[in-house]
């Protein structure tokens, strides 16, 4: 009896071992395992269904048509590549290249695969040691196949933009190789949706256009005297009738992230707060005669800082990007011939906070320093307008910020070099070339793409003169944004704005991506913009 029981247990153990081994085999065949077991997109899986023989479509010959033009293009002898009925976009599932691959497959109306790249296919590879830089990529067209290699998903995405533009312009890619990376790290568009409301759909269309031009920032100025344009739970009383819901903003941000664009919010203070102050008249700055300083918050009122910090804290999670713009420009009290006499309450507050001899300008500088501290606590890098950076005084602007330089016409106007000498990196929003101000008030004129293409570079920060040699460059001037301001909101429709900025933004994209003189005339560049779609 004991021997019989032993035999039964032995049989059970053998059956268990067989079941375990079978389960392991099935798990391996079904794709289980660690990330190290992920398929190599260059290898064909033995379990894949048989594929039809690839149809090899020849690409164009000659130059590569892109906007902006690529950093280097080395043509070669060979058939090139064009999409065919068997073309697939191949990238390992779960890699940073998967998202760009999905998008490109949809744009080309071809299949998407995780492995097994072959002739007629487009292969996207992520290699952290590729040496392309965080937004760069290499692209090789050889024997009817395209390989795009990058360190990051952003680089892979920009490689697909080059491919797609060449398909739009010439039907495919010529044989050869590309090495490409941007000259400046910040490249984007600023939209004033406070003075003129723009729908979520209009904004999303612009995001697609920015991405196709390899631009990576969208600066949203949604609060000003004329409107506050995003839903608020902390202060619903300040929100304008026409506004974006938070769900719409979330969709905008998610689309932007998929296109490798960072959305930068801006709540401008201590000026340009008219829409907020309409709901909080007790915080409105007034002059000695009782008249209102439109848009100016009373820096002497402790509730003023609490209100703005409430808003900064509310919106920071909605915009997960690195930056938060906190404004700082055109505070009306500083335009008075004698700010201390015109606003004695501010003068008293300045001396109470910063000691004898402190002025209204010190109070304004301290305000921006405090708002900068708030956004840093929220994990953001603050950006400010250059005319919110006041020289002299007892209180100095703190260091950990970036300066968006737009004007040399402010009170106490200072050259860009002064900011660089003080250790502040600049982002170029030169009002002569990059300011599209609706209705052209205050001596503004609509900028042209031709002037940007022929005259402007990222180092032309003020007026039409570049920074001295060795003083600009990517480390000091981080990049540029083209700005849409809606001072006379009814001067153009949203559709007219979209058409009016099309060529200027393309020219700015050329100059921020590709260092040096572009090839071809303005007329040739315009034709290329139209050809690449």
Short mmCIF file of C-alpha atoms in Angstrom, two decimals:
data_model
loop_
_atom_site.label_atom_id
_atom_site.label_comp_id
_atom_site.label_asym_id
_atom_site.label_seq_id
_atom_site.Cartn_x
_atom_site.Cartn_y
_atom_site.Cartn_z
CA UNK A 1 0.00 0.00 0.00
CA UNK A 2 2.81 2.43 0.82
CA UNK A 3 4.51 1.66 -2.53
CA UNK A 4 1.25 2.35 -4.39
CA UNK A 5 0.89 5.76 -2.73
CA UNK A 6 4.48 6.63 -3.62
CA UNK A 7 3.85 5.76 -7.28
CA UNK A 8 0.76 7.97 -7.36
CA UNK A 9 2.71 10.96 -6.00
CA UNK A 10 5.53 10.35 -8.52
CA UNK A 11 3.06 10.41 -11.40
CA UNK A 12 1.55 13.67 -10.09
CA UNK A 13 5.03 15.29 -9.92
CA UNK A 14 5.89 14.27 -13.48
CA UNK A 15 2.59 15.65 -14.79
CA UNK A 16 3.27 18.94 -12.95
CA UNK A 17 6.73 19.29 -14.51
CA UNK A 18 5.31 18.68 -17.99
CA UNK A 19 2.58 21.30 -17.44
CA UNK A 20 5.09 23.89 -16.24
CA UNK A 21 7.38 23.34 -19.23
CA UNK A 22 4.43 23.61 -21.62
CA UNK A 23 3.32 26.88 -20.03
CA UNK A 24 6.81 28.38 -20.40
CA UNK A 25 6.93 27.47 -24.09
CA UNK A 26 3.49 28.99 -24.69
CA UNK A 27 4.46 32.15 -22.82
CA UNK A 28 7.58 32.63 -24.95
CA UNK A 29 5.62 32.08 -28.15
CA UNK A 30 2.95 34.61 -27.12
CA UNK A 31 5.47 37.40 -26.50
CA UNK A 32 5.81 37.22 -22.72
CA UNK A 33 9.06 38.00 -20.94
CA UNK A 34 11.09 41.05 -20.05
CA UNK A 35 11.77 44.21 -21.99
CA UNK A 36 15.09 42.68 -23.01
CA UNK A 37 13.10 40.12 -25.01
CA UNK A 38 11.41 42.81 -27.17
CA UNK A 39 11.60 42.03 -30.89
CA UNK A 40 14.35 43.57 -32.97
CA UNK A 41 12.52 45.54 -35.68
CA UNK A 42 15.22 44.60 -38.19
CA UNK A 43 14.55 40.86 -37.73
CA UNK A 44 11.64 38.89 -39.10
CA UNK A 45 9.66 36.85 -36.57
CA UNK A 46 9.34 33.17 -37.40
CA UNK A 47 5.72 33.32 -36.25
CA UNK A 48 4.79 36.12 -38.68
CA UNK A 49 2.36 35.44 -41.47
CA UNK A 50 4.02 35.25 -44.89
CA UNK A 51 4.24 38.66 -46.55
CA UNK A 52 3.79 39.38 -50.23
CA UNK A 53 6.96 40.12 -52.11
CA UNK A 54 7.89 43.77 -51.60
CA UNK A 55 7.04 46.20 -54.36
CA UNK A 56 10.08 48.41 -54.85
CA UNK A 57 9.08 51.89 -55.99
CA UNK A 58 11.86 54.20 -57.16
CA UNK A 59 12.16 57.58 -55.52
CA UNK A 60 13.07 60.93 -57.04
CA UNK A 61 16.58 62.03 -57.93
CA UNK A 62 18.26 65.30 -57.14
CA UNK A 63 18.02 67.54 -54.09
CA UNK A 64 16.01 66.89 -50.93
CA UNK A 65 13.01 69.23 -50.52
CA UNK A 66 12.27 70.13 -46.88
CA UNK A 67 11.32 73.13 -44.70
CA UNK A 68 13.43 73.83 -42.76
CA UNK A 69 16.27 72.51 -44.89
CA UNK A 70 18.25 69.71 -43.28
CA UNK A 71 21.65 70.30 -41.71
CA UNK A 72 23.54 68.03 -44.11
CA UNK A 73 22.40 66.06 -47.15
CA UNK A 74 24.72 63.62 -48.92
CA UNK A 75 23.20 62.33 -52.17
CA UNK A 76 24.20 58.90 -53.47
CA UNK A 77 23.72 56.78 -56.56
CA UNK A 78 20.74 54.51 -56.31
CA UNK A 79 17.00 54.08 -56.82
CA UNK A 80 15.81 56.02 -53.77
CA UNK A 81 12.51 55.14 -52.15
CA UNK A 82 8.84 55.83 -52.64
CA UNK A 83 5.85 54.35 -50.80
CA UNK A 84 4.23 51.36 -52.48
CA UNK A 85 1.36 48.98 -51.73
CA UNK A 86 3.67 46.80 -49.61
CA UNK A 87 5.33 49.63 -47.65
CA UNK A 88 5.20 49.38 -43.87
CA UNK A 89 6.49 51.61 -41.11
CA UNK A 90 8.51 49.42 -38.75
CA UNK A 91 9.38 50.22 -35.13
CA UNK A 92 9.57 48.13 -31.98
CA UNK A 93 6.37 48.26 -29.97
CA UNK A 94 6.90 50.05 -26.65
CA UNK A 95 9.91 52.02 -27.89
CA UNK A 96 10.01 55.81 -28.21
CA UNK A 97 9.79 55.33 -31.96
CA UNK A 98 6.40 53.61 -31.76
CA UNK A 99 4.37 56.84 -31.59
CA UNK A 100 6.11 58.52 -34.56
CA UNK A 101 5.80 55.24 -36.47
CA UNK A 102 2.05 55.03 -35.82
CA UNK A 103 1.57 58.61 -36.98
CA UNK A 104 3.65 58.22 -40.13
CA UNK A 105 1.85 55.00 -41.06
CA UNK A 106 -1.45 56.84 -40.82
CA UNK A 107 -0.17 59.77 -42.88
CA UNK A 108 1.14 57.47 -45.62
CA UNK A 109 -1.89 55.14 -45.40
CA UNK A 110 0.35 52.10 -45.03
CA UNK A 111 0.66 49.25 -42.54
CA UNK A 112 2.55 49.40 -39.27
CA UNK A 113 4.81 46.56 -38.09
CA UNK A 114 6.93 45.84 -35.02
CA UNK A 115 9.76 43.96 -36.76
CA UNK A 116 10.97 42.42 -39.97
CA UNK A 117 11.98 45.53 -41.95
CA UNK A 118 12.69 44.85 -45.61
CA UNK A 119 12.74 46.59 -49.00
CA UNK A 120 9.96 49.21 -49.46
CA UNK A 121 9.71 49.72 -45.66
CA UNK A 122 10.55 52.65 -43.39
CA UNK A 123 12.48 51.56 -40.28
CA UNK A 124 12.59 53.74 -37.15
CA UNK A 125 15.26 52.94 -34.56
CA UNK A 126 16.02 54.40 -31.14
CA UNK A 127 19.69 54.25 -30.18
CA UNK A 128 20.71 56.25 -27.07
CA UNK A 129 24.30 56.17 -28.36
CA UNK A 130 23.50 57.38 -31.87
CA UNK A 131 25.20 60.74 -31.29
CA UNK A 132 22.35 62.68 -32.90
CA UNK A 133 21.53 64.87 -29.90
CA UNK A 134 18.14 65.07 -28.15
CA UNK A 135 16.22 66.32 -31.21
CA UNK A 136 18.49 65.17 -34.03
CA UNK A 137 18.31 62.14 -36.27
CA UNK A 138 20.02 60.42 -39.16
CA UNK A 139 18.09 59.28 -42.21
CA UNK A 140 19.45 56.89 -44.81
CA UNK A 141 17.75 55.92 -48.06
CA UNK A 142 19.33 52.84 -49.60
CA UNK A 143 18.04 50.14 -51.96
CA UNK A 144 14.35 51.06 -51.62
CA UNK A 145 14.43 51.21 -47.82
CA UNK A 146 14.54 54.16 -45.40
CA UNK A 147 16.15 53.97 -41.95
CA UNK A 148 15.67 56.76 -39.42
CA UNK A 149 17.85 56.56 -36.28
CA UNK A 150 17.62 58.87 -33.27
CA UNK A 151 18.45 59.03 -29.59
CA UNK A 152 14.89 60.01 -28.65
CA UNK A 153 11.32 59.88 -29.85
CA UNK A 154 11.50 63.58 -30.73
CA UNK A 155 14.40 62.98 -33.09
CA UNK A 156 12.63 60.03 -34.69
CA UNK A 157 9.52 62.20 -35.14
CA UNK A 158 11.49 64.96 -36.86
CA UNK A 159 12.98 62.37 -39.18
CA UNK A 160 9.47 61.36 -40.20
CA UNK A 161 8.68 65.03 -40.95
CA UNK A 162 11.58 65.14 -43.37
CA UNK A 163 10.35 61.98 -45.07
CA UNK A 164 6.74 63.16 -45.27
CA UNK A 165 7.70 66.55 -46.71
CA UNK A 166 9.79 64.87 -49.41
CA UNK A 167 6.90 62.57 -50.25
CA UNK A 168 4.57 65.56 -50.53
CA UNK A 169 7.01 67.50 -52.71
CA UNK A 170 8.56 64.77 -54.88
CA UNK A 171 6.73 61.51 -54.22
CA UNK A 172 9.50 59.91 -52.17
CA UNK A 173 13.11 60.22 -51.07
CA UNK A 174 16.22 60.32 -53.25
CA UNK A 175 19.07 57.94 -52.49
CA UNK A 176 21.40 59.38 -49.87
CA UNK A 177 21.81 60.24 -46.22
CA UNK A 178 20.80 63.05 -43.86
CA UNK A 179 22.33 64.21 -40.61
CA UNK A 180 20.01 66.74 -39.01
CA UNK A 181 19.58 68.59 -35.71
CA UNK A 182 18.29 72.02 -34.64
CA UNK A 183 20.49 75.04 -34.04
CA UNK A 184 18.25 76.42 -31.24
CA UNK A 185 16.46 74.45 -28.55
CA UNK A 186 13.36 76.69 -28.29
CA UNK A 187 11.38 77.20 -31.50
CA UNK A 188 7.76 78.17 -31.42
CA UNK A 189 4.62 80.29 -31.68
CA UNK A 190 2.96 82.56 -29.12
CA UNK A 191 -0.80 83.15 -29.27
CA UNK A 192 -2.70 85.93 -27.52
CA UNK A 193 -6.05 84.28 -26.97
CA UNK A 194 -6.95 86.71 -24.17
CA UNK A 195 -7.80 89.68 -26.42
CA UNK A 196 -9.28 87.48 -29.16
CA UNK A 197 -10.72 84.04 -28.51
CA UNK A 198 -9.47 81.16 -30.65
CA UNK A 199 -11.20 77.79 -30.65
CA UNK A 200 -9.56 74.54 -29.63
CA UNK A 201 -9.86 73.33 -33.23
CA UNK A 202 -8.01 76.39 -34.56
CA UNK A 203 -5.24 75.88 -32.02
CA UNK A 204 -4.95 72.17 -32.86
CA UNK A 205 -4.58 72.99 -36.55
CA UNK A 206 -1.70 75.33 -35.70
CA UNK A 207 -0.04 72.64 -33.60
CA UNK A 208 0.03 70.29 -36.59
CA UNK A 209 1.56 73.04 -38.71
CA UNK A 210 4.19 73.80 -36.07
CA UNK A 211 5.13 70.13 -35.78
CA UNK A 212 5.54 69.73 -39.53
CA UNK A 213 8.03 72.65 -39.40
CA UNK A 214 9.90 70.98 -36.51
CA UNK A 215 8.85 73.72 -34.06
CA UNK A 216 8.59 72.57 -30.46
CA UNK A 217 6.83 75.26 -28.34
CA UNK A 218 3.38 76.81 -28.15
CA UNK A 219 3.15 79.79 -25.76
CA UNK A 220 -0.44 80.46 -24.67
CA UNK A 221 -1.12 84.02 -23.41
CA UNK A 222 -4.62 83.40 -22.01
CA UNK A 223 -5.00 86.23 -19.47
CA UNK A 224 -5.01 89.96 -20.18
CA UNK A 225 -7.15 93.07 -19.78
CA UNK A 226 -9.70 91.91 -22.34
CA UNK A 227 -10.24 88.33 -21.28
CA UNK A 228 -9.37 85.31 -19.17
CA UNK A 229 -9.82 82.32 -21.45
CA UNK A 230 -9.46 79.06 -19.51
CA UNK A 231 -11.96 77.55 -17.12
CA UNK A 232 -11.10 78.00 -13.42
CA UNK A 233 -12.32 76.16 -10.35
CA UNK A 234 -10.43 78.29 -7.85
CA UNK A 235 -11.74 81.60 -9.25
CA UNK A 236 -14.62 80.98 -11.67
CA UNK A 237 -15.65 84.62 -11.35
CA UNK A 238 -12.76 85.79 -13.52
CA UNK A 239 -13.41 83.56 -16.54
CA UNK A 240 -14.66 85.18 -19.77
CA UNK A 241 -17.79 83.93 -21.48
CA UNK A 242 -15.78 82.64 -24.43
CA UNK A 243 -13.13 80.34 -23.01
CA UNK A 244 -11.50 76.94 -23.31
CA UNK A 245 -12.65 74.26 -20.91
CA UNK A 246 -10.02 72.35 -19.00
CA UNK A 247 -10.98 69.23 -20.94
CA UNK A 248 -10.24 71.11 -24.17
CA UNK A 249 -6.91 72.31 -22.79
CA UNK A 250 -6.04 68.75 -21.77
CA UNK A 251 -6.74 67.57 -25.31
CA UNK A 252 -4.61 70.41 -26.70
CA UNK A 253 -1.73 69.54 -24.38
CA UNK A 254 -1.98 65.82 -25.17
CA UNK A 255 -1.95 66.52 -28.90
CA UNK A 256 1.01 68.84 -28.43
CA UNK A 257 2.92 66.19 -26.49
CA UNK A 258 2.29 63.63 -29.23
CA UNK A 259 3.79 66.15 -31.67
CA UNK A 260 6.75 66.86 -29.35
CA UNK A 261 5.54 70.40 -28.61
CA UNK A 262 5.65 71.94 -25.13
CA UNK A 263 2.72 74.20 -24.23
CA UNK A 264 3.84 77.20 -22.14
CA UNK A 265 1.08 78.96 -20.19
CA UNK A 266 1.28 82.65 -19.33
CA UNK A 267 -0.53 84.55 -16.59
CA UNK A 268 0.79 88.09 -16.95
CA UNK A 269 1.14 90.24 -13.82
CA UNK A 270 1.29 92.74 -12.14
CA UNK A 271 -0.06 94.54 -15.24
CA UNK A 272 -2.43 93.21 -17.91
CA UNK A 273 -4.84 91.88 -15.28
CA UNK A 274 -7.96 93.81 -16.30
CA UNK A 275 -10.18 90.75 -16.77
CA UNK A 276 -9.18 89.42 -13.33
CA UNK A 277 -9.62 92.80 -11.65
CA UNK A 278 -13.09 93.32 -13.14
CA UNK A 279 -14.15 90.58 -10.73
CA UNK A 280 -11.90 91.87 -7.89
CA UNK A 281 -12.18 95.67 -7.89
CA UNK A 282 -10.86 95.79 -4.33
CA UNK A 283 -7.44 94.75 -5.72
CA UNK A 284 -7.39 97.40 -8.45
CA UNK A 285 -4.56 99.93 -8.28
CA UNK A 286 -5.81 103.54 -8.12
CA UNK A 287 -4.05 106.87 -8.39
CA UNK A 288 -4.08 109.65 -5.80
CA UNK A 289 -7.00 111.28 -7.63
CA UNK A 290 -9.04 108.06 -7.38
CA UNK A 291 -8.77 107.15 -11.06
CA UNK A 292 -8.07 103.57 -12.03
CA UNK A 293 -4.79 102.32 -13.47
CA UNK A 294 -6.35 99.89 -15.95
CA UNK A 295 -5.04 96.34 -15.65
CA UNK A 296 -2.74 97.07 -12.70
CA UNK A 297 -3.05 95.12 -9.46
CA UNK A 298 -2.31 96.85 -6.14
CA UNK A 299 1.02 95.42 -5.02
CA UNK A 300 0.49 96.90 -1.56
CA UNK A 301 -2.56 94.69 -0.95
CA UNK A 302 -1.50 91.31 0.49
CA UNK A 303 -4.55 89.66 -1.10
CA UNK A 304 -3.15 90.47 -4.54
CA UNK A 305 -0.30 87.98 -4.35
CA UNK A 306 -2.59 85.30 -2.89
CA UNK A 307 -4.97 85.59 -5.84
CA UNK A 308 -2.28 85.29 -8.51
CA UNK A 309 -0.55 82.44 -6.70
CA UNK A 310 -3.90 80.62 -6.50
CA UNK A 311 -4.08 80.78 -10.28
CA UNK A 312 -0.46 79.75 -10.83
CA UNK A 313 -0.99 76.72 -8.59
CA UNK A 314 -4.26 75.82 -10.27
CA UNK A 315 -2.91 75.84 -13.82
CA UNK A 316 0.55 74.36 -13.30
CA UNK A 317 -0.72 70.74 -13.30
CA UNK A 318 -2.74 71.42 -16.45
CA UNK A 319 0.47 72.27 -18.32
CA UNK A 320 3.08 69.60 -17.48
CA UNK A 321 5.86 71.23 -19.52
CA UNK A 322 9.04 72.76 -18.14
CA UNK A 323 8.13 76.46 -18.34
CA UNK A 324 5.57 78.90 -16.91
CA UNK A 325 5.59 82.47 -18.20
CA UNK A 326 4.77 85.00 -15.48
CA UNK A 327 4.75 88.20 -17.53
CA UNK A 328 6.09 91.26 -15.73
CA UNK A 329 5.75 93.80 -18.55
CA UNK A 330 4.13 97.22 -18.74
CA UNK A 331 3.09 97.79 -15.11
CA UNK A 332 1.23 101.14 -15.34
CA UNK A 333 2.59 102.55 -12.08
CA UNK A 334 6.09 102.60 -13.55
CA UNK A 335 4.98 104.76 -16.48
CA UNK A 336 4.22 107.70 -14.21
CA UNK A 337 6.78 110.50 -14.25
CA UNK A 338 7.00 110.17 -10.46
CA UNK A 339 5.66 106.73 -9.42
CA UNK A 340 6.17 107.39 -5.70
CA UNK A 341 4.15 110.61 -5.80
CA UNK A 342 1.42 109.17 -8.03
CA UNK A 343 1.07 105.98 -5.98
CA UNK A 344 2.01 106.76 -2.35
CA UNK A 345 0.54 103.46 -1.15
CA UNK A 346 2.99 101.56 -3.30
CA UNK A 347 5.84 103.79 -2.13
CA UNK A 348 5.03 103.05 1.53
CA UNK A 349 4.79 99.31 0.83
CA UNK A 350 8.17 99.35 -0.91
CA UNK A 351 9.90 100.93 2.07
CA UNK A 352 8.12 98.66 4.54
CA UNK A 353 9.25 95.57 2.64
CA UNK A 354 12.70 96.61 1.46
CA UNK A 355 13.82 99.48 3.69
CA UNK A 356 14.56 103.17 3.31
CA UNK A 357 15.23 104.27 -0.23
CA UNK A 358 13.22 101.45 -1.82
CA UNK A 359 10.99 102.51 -4.70
CA UNK A 360 7.93 101.32 -6.60
CA UNK A 361 10.32 99.71 -9.07
CA UNK A 362 11.78 97.61 -6.22
CA UNK A 363 8.26 96.57 -5.26
CA UNK A 364 7.55 95.45 -8.84
CA UNK A 365 10.84 93.53 -9.00
CA UNK A 366 10.06 91.85 -5.69
CA UNK A 367 6.61 90.87 -6.98
CA UNK A 368 8.09 89.06 -10.00
CA UNK A 369 10.72 87.40 -7.79
CA UNK A 370 7.94 86.08 -5.57
CA UNK A 371 5.87 84.77 -8.51
CA UNK A 372 9.03 83.16 -9.88
CA UNK A 373 9.51 81.41 -6.52
CA UNK A 374 5.93 80.13 -6.73
CA UNK A 375 6.38 78.53 -10.15
CA UNK A 376 9.74 77.07 -9.16
CA UNK A 377 8.02 75.42 -6.18
CA UNK A 378 5.63 73.94 -8.75
CA UNK A 379 8.56 72.43 -10.65
CA UNK A 380 8.66 75.03 -13.45
CA UNK A 381 11.31 77.32 -14.87
CA UNK A 382 9.96 80.90 -14.93
CA UNK A 383 10.06 83.01 -18.06
CA UNK A 384 9.49 86.79 -17.98
CA UNK A 385 9.27 89.66 -20.45
CA UNK A 386 12.40 91.78 -20.69
CA UNK A 387 10.61 94.98 -19.63
CA UNK A 388 9.71 93.26 -16.36
CA UNK A 389 13.43 93.14 -15.54
CA UNK A 390 14.20 96.47 -13.86
CA UNK A 391 17.76 97.75 -13.65
CA UNK A 392 19.17 99.42 -10.55
CA UNK A 393 17.34 99.66 -7.26
CA UNK A 394 17.68 97.78 -4.01
CA UNK A 395 15.96 94.63 -5.27
CA UNK A 396 17.49 92.68 -8.14
CA UNK A 397 15.80 90.07 -10.36
CA UNK A 398 16.63 86.59 -9.16
CA UNK A 399 18.75 84.44 -11.42
CA UNK A 400 16.93 81.21 -12.18
CA UNK A 401 14.77 82.47 -15.05
CA UNK A 402 14.74 83.01 -18.79
CA UNK A 403 14.03 86.37 -20.42
CA UNK A 404 11.76 86.66 -23.45
CA UNK A 405 13.11 89.77 -25.16
CA UNK A 406 10.64 91.64 -27.35
CA UNK A 407 11.29 95.37 -27.13
CA UNK A 408 13.84 98.09 -26.85
CA UNK A 409 11.18 100.76 -26.44
CA UNK A 410 10.40 100.40 -22.75
CA UNK A 411 11.20 102.93 -20.05
CA UNK A 412 14.90 102.57 -19.29
CA UNK A 413 15.32 100.41 -22.40
CA UNK A 414 18.33 98.12 -22.22
CA UNK A 415 20.26 96.30 -24.89
CA UNK A 416 20.04 92.49 -24.98
CA UNK A 417 23.71 92.33 -24.07
CA UNK A 418 22.97 93.72 -20.60
CA UNK A 419 20.74 90.75 -19.81
CA UNK A 420 23.34 88.30 -21.07
CA UNK A 421 26.06 90.02 -19.03
CA UNK A 422 23.87 89.59 -15.95
CA UNK A 423 23.55 85.87 -16.63
CA UNK A 424 20.04 85.72 -18.10
CA UNK A 425 19.58 83.57 -21.23
CA UNK A 426 17.28 85.09 -23.83
CA UNK A 427 14.44 83.86 -26.01
CA UNK A 428 14.04 86.06 -29.09
CA UNK A 429 10.63 87.66 -29.77
CA UNK A 430 12.03 90.66 -31.64
CA UNK A 431 9.03 92.95 -32.18
CA UNK A 432 10.39 94.23 -35.50
CA UNK A 433 10.38 90.81 -37.15
CA UNK A 434 8.35 88.44 -34.98
CA UNK A 435 5.32 90.49 -33.80
CA UNK A 436 2.09 90.00 -35.74
CA UNK A 437 -0.13 92.63 -34.08
CA UNK A 438 -3.72 92.67 -35.36
CA UNK A 439 -4.69 96.03 -36.80
CA UNK A 440 -1.06 97.26 -36.78
CA UNK A 441 -1.43 99.77 -33.91
CA UNK A 442 1.39 101.74 -32.24
CA UNK A 443 3.61 101.74 -35.35
CA UNK A 444 3.60 97.95 -35.65
CA UNK A 445 3.42 96.48 -39.16
CA UNK A 446 2.70 92.91 -40.11
CA UNK A 447 6.06 91.12 -40.42
CA UNK A 448 6.91 89.38 -43.67
CA UNK A 449 8.50 86.03 -44.17
CA UNK A 450 10.82 87.57 -46.74
CA UNK A 451 12.33 89.95 -44.18
CA UNK A 452 12.78 87.14 -41.68
CA UNK A 453 14.35 84.92 -44.35
CA UNK A 454 16.71 87.56 -45.70
CA UNK A 455 17.55 89.74 -42.66
CA UNK A 456 16.81 88.06 -39.34
CA UNK A 457 18.61 85.39 -37.33
CA UNK A 458 18.04 84.25 -33.73
CA UNK A 459 20.91 86.55 -32.73
CA UNK A 460 19.07 89.62 -34.10
CA UNK A 461 17.29 90.17 -30.80
CA UNK A 462 16.60 93.91 -30.96
CA UNK A 463 16.04 95.96 -34.08
CA UNK A 464 17.93 94.68 -37.11
CA UNK A 465 21.44 94.37 -35.64
CA UNK A 466 22.82 91.04 -34.49
CA UNK A 467 24.58 90.58 -31.19
CA UNK A 468 28.36 90.96 -31.41
CA UNK A 469 30.18 87.88 -32.63
CA UNK A 470 30.66 85.45 -29.78
CA UNK A 471 27.92 86.98 -27.64
CA UNK A 472 24.94 85.20 -29.18
CA UNK A 473 24.72 81.57 -30.17
CA UNK A 474 22.57 78.73 -28.83
CA UNK A 475 23.88 78.97 -25.26
CA UNK A 476 22.90 82.64 -24.84
CA UNK A 477 19.94 83.01 -27.20
CA UNK A 478 18.01 79.82 -26.63
CA UNK A 479 15.69 80.28 -29.57
CA UNK A 480 12.76 82.31 -30.81
CA UNK A 481 8.97 82.53 -31.00
CA UNK A 482 6.72 84.19 -33.52
CA UNK A 483 4.04 86.14 -31.60
CA UNK A 484 0.40 86.76 -32.53
CA UNK A 485 -0.98 89.75 -30.57
CA UNK A 486 -4.63 90.71 -30.89
CA UNK A 487 -4.67 94.37 -29.87
CA UNK A 488 -7.40 95.20 -32.42
CA UNK A 489 -9.16 91.88 -32.22
CA UNK A 490 -11.62 92.38 -35.09
CA UNK A 491 -8.99 93.45 -37.62
CA UNK A 492 -8.66 89.89 -38.93
CA UNK A 493 -10.61 86.65 -38.72
CA UNK A 494 -8.89 83.54 -37.32
CA UNK A 495 -8.64 82.23 -40.89
CA UNK A 496 -6.91 85.43 -42.03
CA UNK A 497 -4.49 85.17 -39.10
CA UNK A 498 -3.64 81.57 -40.01
CA UNK A 499 -2.88 82.58 -43.60
CA UNK A 500 -1.04 85.75 -42.59
CA UNK A 501 1.42 83.94 -40.33
CA UNK A 502 2.02 80.93 -42.61
CA UNK A 503 5.11 82.13 -44.48
CA UNK A 504 6.63 84.18 -41.62
CA UNK A 505 6.45 81.17 -39.29
CA UNK A 506 8.01 78.94 -41.95
CA UNK A 507 10.85 81.45 -42.39
CA UNK A 508 11.42 81.58 -38.62
CA UNK A 509 11.44 77.76 -38.51
CA UNK A 510 14.15 77.78 -41.20
CA UNK A 511 16.31 80.24 -39.26
CA UNK A 512 15.96 78.55 -35.84
CA UNK A 513 16.59 75.02 -37.10
CA UNK A 514 19.32 75.55 -39.67
CA UNK A 515 22.29 77.75 -38.75
CA UNK A 516 23.80 79.87 -41.47
CA UNK A 517 22.47 81.25 -44.71
CA UNK A 518 19.65 79.24 -46.26
CA UNK A 519 20.09 77.99 -49.81
CA UNK A 520 17.95 79.53 -52.51
CA UNK A 521 16.09 82.79 -52.93
CA UNK A 522 12.96 83.82 -51.06
CA UNK A 523 10.89 82.92 -54.11
CA UNK A 524 12.43 79.45 -54.18
CA UNK A 525 11.79 79.06 -50.45
CA UNK A 526 8.15 80.11 -50.88
CA UNK A 527 7.72 77.51 -53.61
CA UNK A 528 9.29 74.87 -51.38
CA UNK A 529 6.91 75.75 -48.52
CA UNK A 530 3.98 75.23 -50.87
CA UNK A 531 5.42 72.02 -52.33
CA UNK A 532 6.10 70.27 -49.03
CA UNK A 533 2.56 70.91 -47.86
#
